Coordinates of C-alpha atoms in Angstrom, one line a residue:
M634 CA 75.0 29.3 87.5
R635 CA 78.6 28.5 86.3
C636 CA 77.3 27.8 82.8
L637 CA 75.4 31.1 82.8
L638 CA 78.5 33.1 83.8
L639 CA 80.5 31.3 81.1
C640 CA 78.0 32.1 78.5
L641 CA 77.9 35.8 79.5
L642 CA 81.7 35.9 79.1
I643 CA 81.8 34.1 75.8
L644 CA 78.8 35.8 74.1
P645 CA 80.4 39.2 73.4
N646 CA 83.3 37.5 71.7
L647 CA 81.0 35.3 69.6
L648 CA 79.1 38.4 68.5
R649 CA 82.4 40.2 67.7
A650 CA 83.6 37.2 65.7
E651 CA 80.7 37.8 63.3
D652 CA 81.9 41.3 62.5
L653 CA 83.6 41.8 59.1
E654 CA 87.4 42.2 59.5
V655 CA 88.9 45.3 57.9
D656 CA 92.4 46.9 57.8
V657 CA 91.2 49.9 59.8
E658 CA 88.0 51.3 61.4
L659 CA 88.2 55.0 60.6
F660 CA 86.0 57.5 62.4
L661 CA 86.1 60.9 60.7
A662 CA 85.1 63.6 63.2
V663 CA 84.6 66.9 61.4
D664 CA 84.2 70.2 63.2
V665 CA 81.1 72.2 62.2
S666 CA 81.1 74.8 65.0
R667 CA 79.8 78.3 64.2
S668 CA 83.3 79.7 64.1
M669 CA 83.3 78.3 60.5
S670 CA 81.4 80.0 57.7
P671 CA 78.9 78.2 55.4
A672 CA 81.5 78.4 52.6
E673 CA 84.1 76.7 54.9
L674 CA 81.7 74.0 55.8
E675 CA 81.1 73.3 52.2
I676 CA 84.8 73.2 51.5
Q677 CA 85.2 70.6 54.2
R678 CA 82.5 68.3 52.8
R679 CA 83.8 68.6 49.2
G680 CA 87.4 68.1 50.4
Y681 CA 86.6 64.9 52.1
A682 CA 84.6 63.7 49.1
E683 CA 87.4 64.5 46.8
A684 CA 90.0 62.8 49.0
I685 CA 88.0 59.6 49.5
T686 CA 87.5 59.1 45.8
S687 CA 91.2 60.0 44.9
P688 CA 93.4 57.4 43.3
Q689 CA 95.9 57.8 46.1
V690 CA 93.4 56.8 48.8
L691 CA 91.9 54.0 46.8
D692 CA 95.4 52.6 46.1
A693 CA 96.2 52.8 49.8
I694 CA 93.0 50.8 50.6
A695 CA 93.8 48.2 47.8
H696 CA 97.3 47.6 49.2
G697 CA 96.2 46.9 52.7
L698 CA 96.4 43.5 54.2
L699 CA 92.7 42.9 53.6
G700 CA 92.1 45.5 51.0
R701 CA 89.1 47.1 52.7
I702 CA 88.4 49.6 55.5
A703 CA 85.3 50.7 57.4
V704 CA 84.6 54.4 57.6
T705 CA 82.0 56.8 59.2
Y706 CA 81.7 60.6 58.7
V707 CA 80.3 62.5 61.7
E708 CA 80.1 66.2 62.2
W709 CA 80.5 67.6 65.7
A710 CA 80.3 70.9 67.6
G711 CA 79.0 71.1 71.2
E712 CA 79.3 68.4 73.9
Y713 CA 76.2 66.6 72.7
S714 CA 76.1 67.9 69.1
Q715 CA 77.1 65.0 66.8
R716 CA 75.5 64.7 63.3
V717 CA 76.0 61.4 61.4
I718 CA 76.4 62.1 57.7
V719 CA 77.8 58.7 56.7
P720 CA 77.1 55.7 59.1
W721 CA 79.6 52.9 59.4
T722 CA 80.2 51.8 55.8
L723 CA 82.5 49.3 54.0
L724 CA 85.0 51.0 51.7
S725 CA 86.9 48.8 49.3
T726 CA 86.0 49.7 45.7
R727 CA 85.8 52.9 43.6
E728 CA 82.0 52.5 43.5
E729 CA 81.8 52.3 47.3
A730 CA 84.0 55.4 47.5
R731 CA 81.8 57.3 45.1
A732 CA 78.7 56.3 47.1
V733 CA 80.3 57.6 50.3
A734 CA 81.3 60.9 48.6
H735 CA 77.8 61.3 47.3
Q736 CA 76.4 60.9 50.9
I737 CA 78.9 63.6 52.1
T738 CA 78.0 66.1 49.5
A739 CA 74.2 65.3 49.1
R740 CA 73.4 68.4 51.1
F741 CA 75.2 71.1 53.1
D742 CA 73.9 71.7 56.6
A743 CA 74.4 74.7 58.9
G744 CA 76.9 74.9 61.7
L745 CA 76.2 74.1 65.3
R746 CA 77.2 75.9 68.5
R747 CA 80.2 75.5 70.7
T748 CA 83.4 73.3 70.4
S749 CA 83.7 70.1 72.4
I750 CA 86.5 68.0 71.1
S751 CA 86.1 65.9 74.3
G752 CA 82.4 65.3 73.4
A753 CA 83.4 64.2 69.9
L754 CA 86.1 61.8 71.3
L755 CA 83.7 60.2 73.8
Y756 CA 81.0 59.8 71.1
A757 CA 83.4 58.3 68.7
A758 CA 84.9 55.8 71.2
G759 CA 81.4 54.5 72.0
D760 CA 80.3 54.4 68.3
F761 CA 82.9 51.7 67.4
E762 CA 81.0 49.1 69.5
H763 CA 78.6 46.9 67.5
N764 CA 79.4 48.8 64.3
G765 CA 79.6 45.5 62.4
F766 CA 83.4 45.7 61.7
H767 CA 86.6 44.5 63.4
G768 CA 89.6 46.6 62.4
L769 CA 93.2 45.7 62.8
R770 CA 93.5 49.3 63.9
R771 CA 90.9 51.7 65.3
V772 CA 91.5 55.4 64.4
I773 CA 89.6 58.5 65.5
D774 CA 90.5 61.3 63.1
V775 CA 89.6 64.8 64.5
S776 CA 89.6 68.0 62.5
G777 CA 88.8 71.3 64.2
D778 CA 89.5 75.1 64.1
G779 CA 89.7 75.8 67.8
P780 CA 90.4 74.4 71.3
N781 CA 87.9 72.5 73.4
N782 CA 85.5 74.9 75.2
Q783 CA 82.7 72.7 76.5
G784 CA 82.3 69.4 78.2
R785 CA 84.9 67.5 80.2
P786 CA 88.6 68.5 79.8
V787 CA 89.8 67.2 76.4
T788 CA 92.8 65.4 78.0
R789 CA 90.4 63.2 80.1
A790 CA 88.5 62.1 77.0
R791 CA 91.7 61.5 75.1
D792 CA 93.3 59.4 77.8
A793 CA 90.1 57.3 78.1
A794 CA 90.2 56.7 74.3
L795 CA 93.9 55.8 74.4
E796 CA 93.4 53.4 77.3
A797 CA 90.7 51.6 75.2
G798 CA 93.2 51.1 72.4
F799 CA 92.3 53.9 69.9
I800 CA 94.7 56.0 67.9
I801 CA 93.8 59.7 67.6
N802 CA 95.1 61.9 64.8
G803 CA 94.5 65.6 64.2
L804 CA 93.8 68.0 61.4
P805 CA 93.9 71.4 63.1
L806 CA 92.4 74.1 60.8
M807 CA 94.7 77.2 61.3
T808 CA 93.1 79.5 58.8
T809 CA 92.5 83.1 59.9
D810 CA 89.4 85.3 59.8
A811 CA 87.5 87.6 62.1
L812 CA 86.1 84.7 64.2
S813 CA 89.4 83.0 64.6
Q814 CA 90.7 86.2 66.2
I815 CA 88.2 85.7 69.0
W816 CA 87.9 81.9 69.3
G817 CA 91.1 80.6 67.7
I818 CA 94.6 80.2 69.0
P819 CA 97.8 80.7 66.9
D820 CA 99.4 77.5 68.0
L821 CA 96.5 75.1 67.4
D822 CA 98.8 72.5 66.0
I823 CA 100.7 72.4 69.3
Y824 CA 97.5 72.3 71.2
Y825 CA 96.5 69.2 69.2
Q826 CA 99.9 67.6 69.8
H827 CA 99.8 68.1 73.5
C828 CA 96.1 67.8 74.3
V829 CA 94.2 65.8 71.6
I830 CA 96.2 63.2 69.7
G831 CA 97.8 60.0 70.9
G832 CA 98.4 56.3 70.4
P833 CA 101.0 54.4 68.2
G834 CA 102.0 56.6 65.3
A835 CA 99.6 59.4 66.1
F836 CA 100.2 62.6 64.0
V837 CA 99.0 66.1 63.3
I838 CA 98.7 67.7 59.8
P839 CA 98.0 71.4 60.1
V840 CA 96.0 73.3 57.4
L841 CA 97.0 77.0 57.1
D842 CA 94.9 77.8 54.1
W843 CA 91.6 76.4 52.8
D844 CA 93.3 75.8 49.4
Q845 CA 95.3 73.2 51.2
F846 CA 92.4 71.4 52.7
A847 CA 91.6 68.6 50.1
N848 CA 95.3 67.7 49.7
A849 CA 95.8 67.6 53.5
V850 CA 92.8 65.3 53.9
K851 CA 94.1 63.1 51.1
R852 CA 97.5 62.8 52.7
K853 CA 96.0 62.1 56.1
L854 CA 93.8 59.4 54.9
V855 CA 96.6 57.7 53.0
L856 CA 98.8 57.7 56.1
E857 CA 96.0 56.4 58.3
I858 CA 94.9 53.6 55.9
A859 CA 98.5 52.5 55.3
G860 CA 99.4 52.8 59.0
V861 CA 102.4 54.9 58.3
T862 CA 103.8 57.4 60.8
P863 CA 104.8 60.7 59.0
Q864 CA 107.7 62.8 60.0
I865 CA 105.8 66.0 60.6
Q866 CA 107.2 68.9 62.6
P867 CA 105.1 71.8 64.0
V868 CA 104.5 74.4 61.3
Q869 CA 105.6 77.6 63.0
F870 CA 105.9 77.1 66.8
T871 CA 108.2 75.4 69.2
P872 CA 106.4 73.3 71.7
P873 CA 106.6 74.7 75.3
V874 CA 107.7 72.6 78.1
A875 CA 104.2 72.6 79.5
Y876 CA 100.9 73.4 77.7
D877 CA 97.6 74.7 79.1
C878 CA 95.0 72.2 77.7
L879 CA 92.2 74.3 79.3
I880 CA 93.0 77.3 77.2
G881 CA 89.7 77.0 75.3
E882 CA 87.6 76.9 78.4
K883 CA 89.4 80.0 79.7
M884 CA 88.8 81.8 76.4
W885 CA 85.1 80.9 76.5
E886 CA 84.7 82.4 80.0
Q887 CA 86.6 85.5 78.8
N888 CA 84.5 85.9 75.6
R889 CA 81.1 84.6 76.5
A890 CA 79.7 88.1 76.7
Y891 CA 79.4 87.9 72.9
F892 CA 76.6 85.4 73.5
D893 CA 75.1 86.7 76.7
I894 CA 71.6 88.2 76.2
P895 CA 71.3 91.7 77.8

């Protein structure tokens, strides 16, 4: 019996020891909720593909301690709506980067309903297990154009991920259109700071215009791969003393009549 218990304790570590060590395991969680137009969804895919194959990102990978990272690209919307576009993949060479970029842009899918940042965080945290890699850092990178409005409160999912040792960074999409007037909030960068991100060196890079998207992703990836903490201040708002991290859920209740069937 004692031998059996010892084997059960040692076995997970033995399995983990077989994983390939990388500088960082990077989970790219990309919002595809229906508040984003088909054109915006395409801009996102092309922006990530451009950033991943950029000289700056490849140089950041090459100058890491091990010179390689692991990456996955997953689109998310509602609580249980996660779509894997690129499964966990080794990224260390220009050829591997081009292969990942090709997977991202091979086709362009339609958006999905609702916005559950908490669902994306919970899915991401579980997806690291048994992915075949062991990173010196484990980073969940969340982009999104609105606050959480489905699933458990985002702070609960964030706190669980932080307790498990993850770093969460944010790319709030603060572009404006007719849908953002209904479902968006003007201080989304502050929402991400207070309610979404966390861990050593966590940061937010806001995007105010779609023309900025590819460069923002490139900068974010370089910082995440290099493990550098940027000095980024909120774009246009001063953080309040307290912040209502349930604002998205309250907005959904207020605006859900848009989706109710008569």
